[in-house]
mmCIF file of N, CA and C in Angstrom:
data_model
loop_
_atom_site.group_PDB
_atom_site.id
_atom_site.type_symbol
_atom_site.label_atom_id
_atom_site.label_comp_id
_atom_site.label_asym_id
_atom_site.label_seq_id
_atom_site.Cartn_x
_atom_site.Cartn_y
_atom_site.Cartn_z
ATOM 1 N N LYS A 2 72.082 127.971 59.670
ATOM 2 C CA LYS A 2 71.421 127.735 61.023
ATOM 3 C C LYS A 2 71.891 126.732 61.669
ATOM 4 N N GLU A 3 72.030 125.664 61.042
ATOM 5 C CA GLU A 3 72.348 124.191 61.701
ATOM 6 C C GLU A 3 73.772 124.517 62.011
ATOM 7 N N VAL A 4 74.449 124.712 60.913
ATOM 8 C CA VAL A 4 75.951 124.861 61.387
ATOM 9 C C VAL A 4 76.482 125.978 62.463
ATOM 10 N N ALA A 5 75.592 126.766 62.662
ATOM 11 C CA ALA A 5 75.560 127.575 63.974
ATOM 12 C C ALA A 5 75.107 127.120 65.306
ATOM 13 N N GLU A 6 74.338 126.255 65.175
ATOM 14 C CA GLU A 6 73.588 125.164 66.201
ATOM 15 C C GLU A 6 74.365 124.173 66.454
ATOM 16 N N LEU A 7 75.360 123.403 65.450
ATOM 17 C CA LEU A 7 76.399 122.660 65.840
ATOM 18 C C LEU A 7 77.402 123.394 66.777
ATOM 19 N N GLU A 8 77.806 124.263 66.154
ATOM 20 C CA GLU A 8 79.134 125.329 66.704
ATOM 21 C C GLU A 8 78.776 125.384 68.001
ATOM 22 N N LYS A 9 77.312 125.956 68.549
ATOM 23 C CA LYS A 9 77.148 126.118 70.035
ATOM 24 C C LYS A 9 77.330 125.247 70.383
ATOM 25 N N LEU A 10 76.322 124.057 70.015
ATOM 26 C CA LEU A 10 76.128 122.578 70.827
ATOM 27 C C LEU A 10 77.825 122.005 71.110
ATOM 28 N N GLY A 11 78.809 122.317 70.218
ATOM 29 C CA GLY A 11 80.373 121.999 70.071
ATOM 30 C C GLY A 11 80.799 122.940 71.076
ATOM 31 N N ASP A 12 80.562 123.988 71.140
ATOM 32 C CA ASP A 12 81.180 124.881 72.250
ATOM 33 C C ASP A 12 80.771 124.450 73.712
ATOM 34 N N GLU A 13 79.375 124.028 73.946
ATOM 35 C CA GLU A 13 78.788 123.396 74.969
ATOM 36 C C GLU A 13 79.287 122.460 75.419
ATOM 37 N N LEU A 14 79.760 121.378 74.409
ATOM 38 C CA LEU A 14 80.150 120.299 74.878
ATOM 39 C C LEU A 14 81.904 120.342 75.417
ATOM 40 N N GLU A 15 82.501 121.347 74.489
ATOM 41 C CA GLU A 15 83.972 121.908 75.100
ATOM 42 C C GLU A 15 83.912 122.183 76.544
ATOM 43 N N ALA A 16 82.844 123.170 76.902
ATOM 44 C CA ALA A 16 82.678 123.668 78.286
ATOM 45 C C ALA A 16 82.527 122.701 79.061
ATOM 46 N N GLU A 17 81.692 121.700 78.724
ATOM 47 C CA GLU A 17 81.535 120.316 79.878
ATOM 48 C C GLU A 17 82.798 119.837 79.787
ATOM 49 N N ILE A 18 83.494 119.709 78.850
ATOM 50 C CA ILE A 18 84.785 118.547 78.992
ATOM 51 C C ILE A 18 85.516 119.275 80.006
ATOM 52 N N GLU A 19 85.707 120.379 79.690
ATOM 53 C CA GLU A 19 86.667 121.321 80.913
ATOM 54 C C GLU A 19 86.097 121.350 82.066
ATOM 55 N N THR A 20 84.555 121.688 82.360
ATOM 56 C CA THR A 20 84.696 121.533 83.641
ATOM 57 C C THR A 20 84.565 119.756 84.283
ATOM 58 N N ARG A 21 84.284 119.015 83.521
ATOM 59 C CA ARG A 21 84.651 117.683 83.876
ATOM 60 C C ARG A 21 85.946 117.313 84.373
ATOM 61 N N LYS A 22 86.965 117.704 83.562
ATOM 62 C CA LYS A 22 88.344 117.614 83.516
ATOM 63 C C LYS A 22 89.146 118.239 84.512
ATOM 64 N N ASP A 23 88.702 119.467 85.345
ATOM 65 C CA ASP A 23 88.710 120.114 86.095
ATOM 66 C C ASP A 23 88.355 119.510 87.476
ATOM 67 N N LYS A 24 87.278 119.120 87.394
ATOM 68 C CA LYS A 24 86.678 118.344 88.483
ATOM 69 C C LYS A 24 87.334 116.972 88.528
ATOM 70 N N TYR A 25 87.643 116.443 87.796
ATOM 71 C CA TYR A 25 88.626 114.959 87.814
ATOM 72 C C TYR A 25 90.006 115.211 88.170
ATOM 73 N N LEU A 26 90.578 116.398 87.797
ATOM 74 C CA LEU A 26 91.812 116.799 88.154
ATOM 75 C C LEU A 26 92.275 117.105 89.606
ATOM 76 N N GLU A 27 91.013 117.863 90.222
ATOM 77 C CA GLU A 27 90.562 118.332 91.822
ATOM 78 C C GLU A 27 90.422 116.712 92.607
ATOM 79 N N GLU A 28 89.653 115.561 92.159
ATOM 80 C CA GLU A 28 89.653 114.639 92.827
ATOM 81 C C GLU A 28 90.719 113.471 92.751
ATOM 82 N N ILE A 29 91.686 113.562 91.533
ATOM 83 C CA ILE A 29 92.740 113.134 91.546
ATOM 84 C C ILE A 29 94.053 113.570 92.579
ATOM 85 N N GLU A 30 93.675 115.073 92.553
ATOM 86 C CA GLU A 30 94.848 115.835 93.469
ATOM 87 C C GLU A 30 94.427 115.364 94.917
ATOM 88 N N GLU A 31 93.037 115.213 95.474
ATOM 89 C CA GLU A 31 92.330 114.791 96.516
ATOM 90 C C GLU A 31 93.057 113.294 97.010
ATOM 91 N N LEU A 32 92.636 112.504 96.017
ATOM 92 C CA LEU A 32 93.371 111.044 96.468
ATOM 93 C C LEU A 32 94.585 111.067 96.439
ATOM 94 N N GLU A 33 95.697 111.892 95.646
ATOM 95 C CA GLU A 33 97.044 111.736 95.837
ATOM 96 C C GLU A 33 97.293 112.192 97.158
ATOM 97 N N ASN A 34 96.768 113.224 97.798
ATOM 98 C CA ASN A 34 96.883 113.657 99.258
ATOM 99 C C ASN A 34 96.639 112.390 100.252
ATOM 100 N N TYR A 35 95.618 111.431 99.853
ATOM 101 C CA TYR A 35 95.125 111.091 100.362
ATOM 102 C C TYR A 35 95.852 109.578 100.499
ATOM 103 N N ILE A 36 96.699 109.450 99.554
ATOM 104 C CA ILE A 36 97.874 108.139 99.318
ATOM 105 C C ILE A 36 98.811 108.673 100.150
ATOM 106 N N CYS A 37 99.225 109.839 100.230
ATOM 107 C CA CYS A 37 100.243 110.403 100.844
ATOM 108 C C CYS A 37 100.241 110.226 102.212
ATOM 109 N N GLN A 38 99.091 110.394 103.076
ATOM 110 C CA GLN A 38 98.444 110.313 104.066
ATOM 111 C C GLN A 38 98.992 108.899 104.853
ATOM 112 N N LEU A 39 98.095 107.826 103.631
ATOM 113 C CA LEU A 39 98.059 106.597 103.951
ATOM 114 C C LEU A 39 99.544 106.115 104.370
ATOM 115 N N GLU A 40 100.394 106.456 103.256
ATOM 116 C CA GLU A 40 102.105 106.097 102.991
ATOM 117 C C GLU A 40 102.587 106.586 104.546
ATOM 118 N N GLU A 41 102.440 107.669 105.091
ATOM 119 C CA GLU A 41 102.799 108.438 106.333
ATOM 120 C C GLU A 41 102.327 107.625 107.329
ATOM 121 N N GLU A 42 101.150 107.299 107.487
ATOM 122 C CA GLU A 42 100.503 106.195 108.620
ATOM 123 C C GLU A 42 101.303 105.119 108.426
ATOM 124 N N GLU A 43 101.500 104.236 107.405
ATOM 125 C CA GLU A 43 101.979 103.037 107.217
ATOM 126 C C GLU A 43 103.584 103.249 107.535
ATOM 127 N N ALA A 44 104.271 104.173 107.109
ATOM 128 C CA ALA A 44 105.697 104.444 107.857
ATOM 129 C C ALA A 44 105.719 104.436 109.315
ATOM 130 N N ASP A 45 104.739 105.062 110.010
ATOM 131 C CA ASP A 45 104.330 105.492 111.519
ATOM 132 C C ASP A 45 104.263 103.893 111.891
ATOM 133 N N LEU A 46 103.544 102.934 111.278
ATOM 134 C CA LEU A 46 103.033 101.975 111.996
ATOM 135 C C LEU A 46 104.101 100.843 111.746
ATOM 136 N N GLN A 47 105.202 100.712 110.664
ATOM 137 C CA GLN A 47 106.125 99.899 110.535
ATOM 138 C C GLN A 47 107.116 100.282 111.716
ATOM 139 N N PHE A 48 107.319 101.673 112.031
ATOM 140 C CA PHE A 48 108.205 102.149 112.962
ATOM 141 C C PHE A 48 107.969 101.468 114.140
ATOM 142 N N GLN A 49 106.451 101.631 114.733
ATOM 143 C CA GLN A 49 105.941 101.048 115.882
ATOM 144 C C GLN A 49 106.104 99.651 115.825
ATOM 145 N N MET A 50 105.750 98.906 114.844
ATOM 146 C CA MET A 50 106.035 97.479 114.888
ATOM 147 C C MET A 50 107.501 96.996 115.061
ATOM 148 N N LYS A 51 108.346 97.517 114.406
ATOM 149 C CA LYS A 51 109.859 97.334 114.576
ATOM 150 C C LYS A 51 110.039 97.801 116.163
ATOM 151 N N ASP A 52 109.830 98.867 116.773
ATOM 152 C CA ASP A 52 109.697 99.276 118.149
ATOM 153 C C ASP A 52 109.350 98.338 119.325
ATOM 154 N N GLN A 53 108.091 97.861 118.758
ATOM 155 C CA GLN A 53 107.145 96.903 119.532
ATOM 156 C C GLN A 53 108.062 95.437 119.470
ATOM 157 N N SER A 54 108.206 95.094 118.473
ATOM 158 C CA SER A 54 109.112 94.004 118.153
ATOM 159 C C SER A 54 110.398 93.740 118.923
ATOM 160 N N GLY A 55 111.035 94.886 119.181
ATOM 161 C CA GLY A 55 112.280 95.129 119.742
ATOM 162 C C GLY A 55 111.970 94.871 121.078
ATOM 163 N N ASP A 56 111.190 95.415 121.816
ATOM 164 C CA ASP A 56 110.728 95.171 123.218
ATOM 165 C C ASP A 56 110.199 93.681 123.776
ATOM 166 N N TYR A 57 109.312 93.261 122.736
ATOM 167 C CA TYR A 57 109.155 91.914 122.852
ATOM 168 C C TYR A 57 110.271 90.712 122.960
ATOM 169 N N GLU A 58 111.278 91.052 121.921
ATOM 170 C CA GLU A 58 112.627 90.315 122.257
ATOM 171 C C GLU A 58 113.181 90.731 123.898
ATOM 172 N N GLU A 59 113.149 91.563 123.940
ATOM 173 C CA GLU A 59 113.801 91.996 125.460
ATOM 174 C C GLU A 59 112.959 91.320 126.360
ATOM 175 N N LEU A 60 111.682 91.321 126.339
ATOM 176 C CA LEU A 60 110.842 91.069 126.960
ATOM 177 C C LEU A 60 111.121 89.188 127.270
ATOM 178 N N LEU A 61 110.932 88.719 126.382
ATOM 179 C CA LEU A 61 111.289 87.109 125.869
ATOM 180 C C LEU A 61 112.652 86.777 126.525
ATOM 181 N N ASN A 62 113.754 87.679 126.151
ATOM 182 C CA ASN A 62 114.740 87.177 126.789
ATOM 183 C C ASN A 62 114.670 87.262 128.369
ATOM 184 N N GLN A 63 114.216 88.418 129.018
ATOM 185 C CA GLN A 63 114.203 88.490 130.365
ATOM 186 C C GLN A 63 113.523 87.157 131.075
ATOM 187 N N LYS A 64 112.224 86.834 130.299
ATOM 188 C CA LYS A 64 111.448 85.611 130.881
ATOM 189 C C LYS A 64 112.395 84.532 130.553
ATOM 190 N N MET A 65 113.267 84.274 129.587
ATOM 191 C CA MET A 65 114.196 82.875 129.524
ATOM 192 C C MET A 65 115.130 83.229 130.482
ATOM 193 N N ASN A 66 115.607 83.964 130.655
ATOM 194 C CA ASN A 66 116.556 84.169 131.966
ATOM 195 C C ASN A 66 116.072 83.824 133.247
ATOM 196 N N LEU A 67 114.705 84.642 133.515
ATOM 197 C CA LEU A 67 114.054 84.068 134.882
ATOM 198 C C LEU A 67 113.960 82.337 134.853
ATOM 199 N N GLU A 68 113.346 82.341 133.904
ATOM 200 C CA GLU A 68 112.599 80.731 133.808
ATOM 201 C C GLU A 68 114.293 79.882 134.133
ATOM 202 N N ILE A 69 115.306 80.062 133.533
ATOM 203 C CA ILE A 69 116.658 79.315 133.833
ATOM 204 C C ILE A 69 116.969 79.418 134.879
ATOM 205 N N GLU A 70 116.872 80.798 135.725
ATOM 206 C CA GLU A 70 117.261 80.855 137.118
ATOM 207 C C GLU A 70 116.431 80.006 137.834
ATOM 208 N N ILE A 71 114.955 80.198 137.858
ATOM 209 C CA ILE A 71 114.071 79.454 138.748
ATOM 210 C C ILE A 71 114.244 77.750 138.548
ATOM 211 N N ALA A 72 114.501 77.337 137.171
ATOM 212 C CA ALA A 72 115.022 75.621 137.093
ATOM 213 C C ALA A 72 116.138 75.701 137.930
ATOM 214 N N ALA A 73 117.150 76.369 138.020
ATOM 215 C CA ALA A 73 118.287 76.058 138.692
ATOM 216 C C ALA A 73 118.049 76.034 140.218
ATOM 217 N N TYR A 74 116.836 76.643 140.752
ATOM 218 C CA TYR A 74 116.843 76.691 142.122
ATOM 219 C C TYR A 74 115.930 75.349 142.322
#
């Protein structure tokens, strides 16, 4: 009788382990998807920063040229 109870308890624990394992695997998958999203957003922001940096350099050059032109007058 005691062995049967222990076997039943063992089966219940194994079922609980499988349930938790499935739950954790789902959470891991969700987190991996979230990480991929963040990496895509980071890449997009890096691109935007490079683009804006180029625009800034161009505007700075124009400003410097205008200041030189103003100083010449």
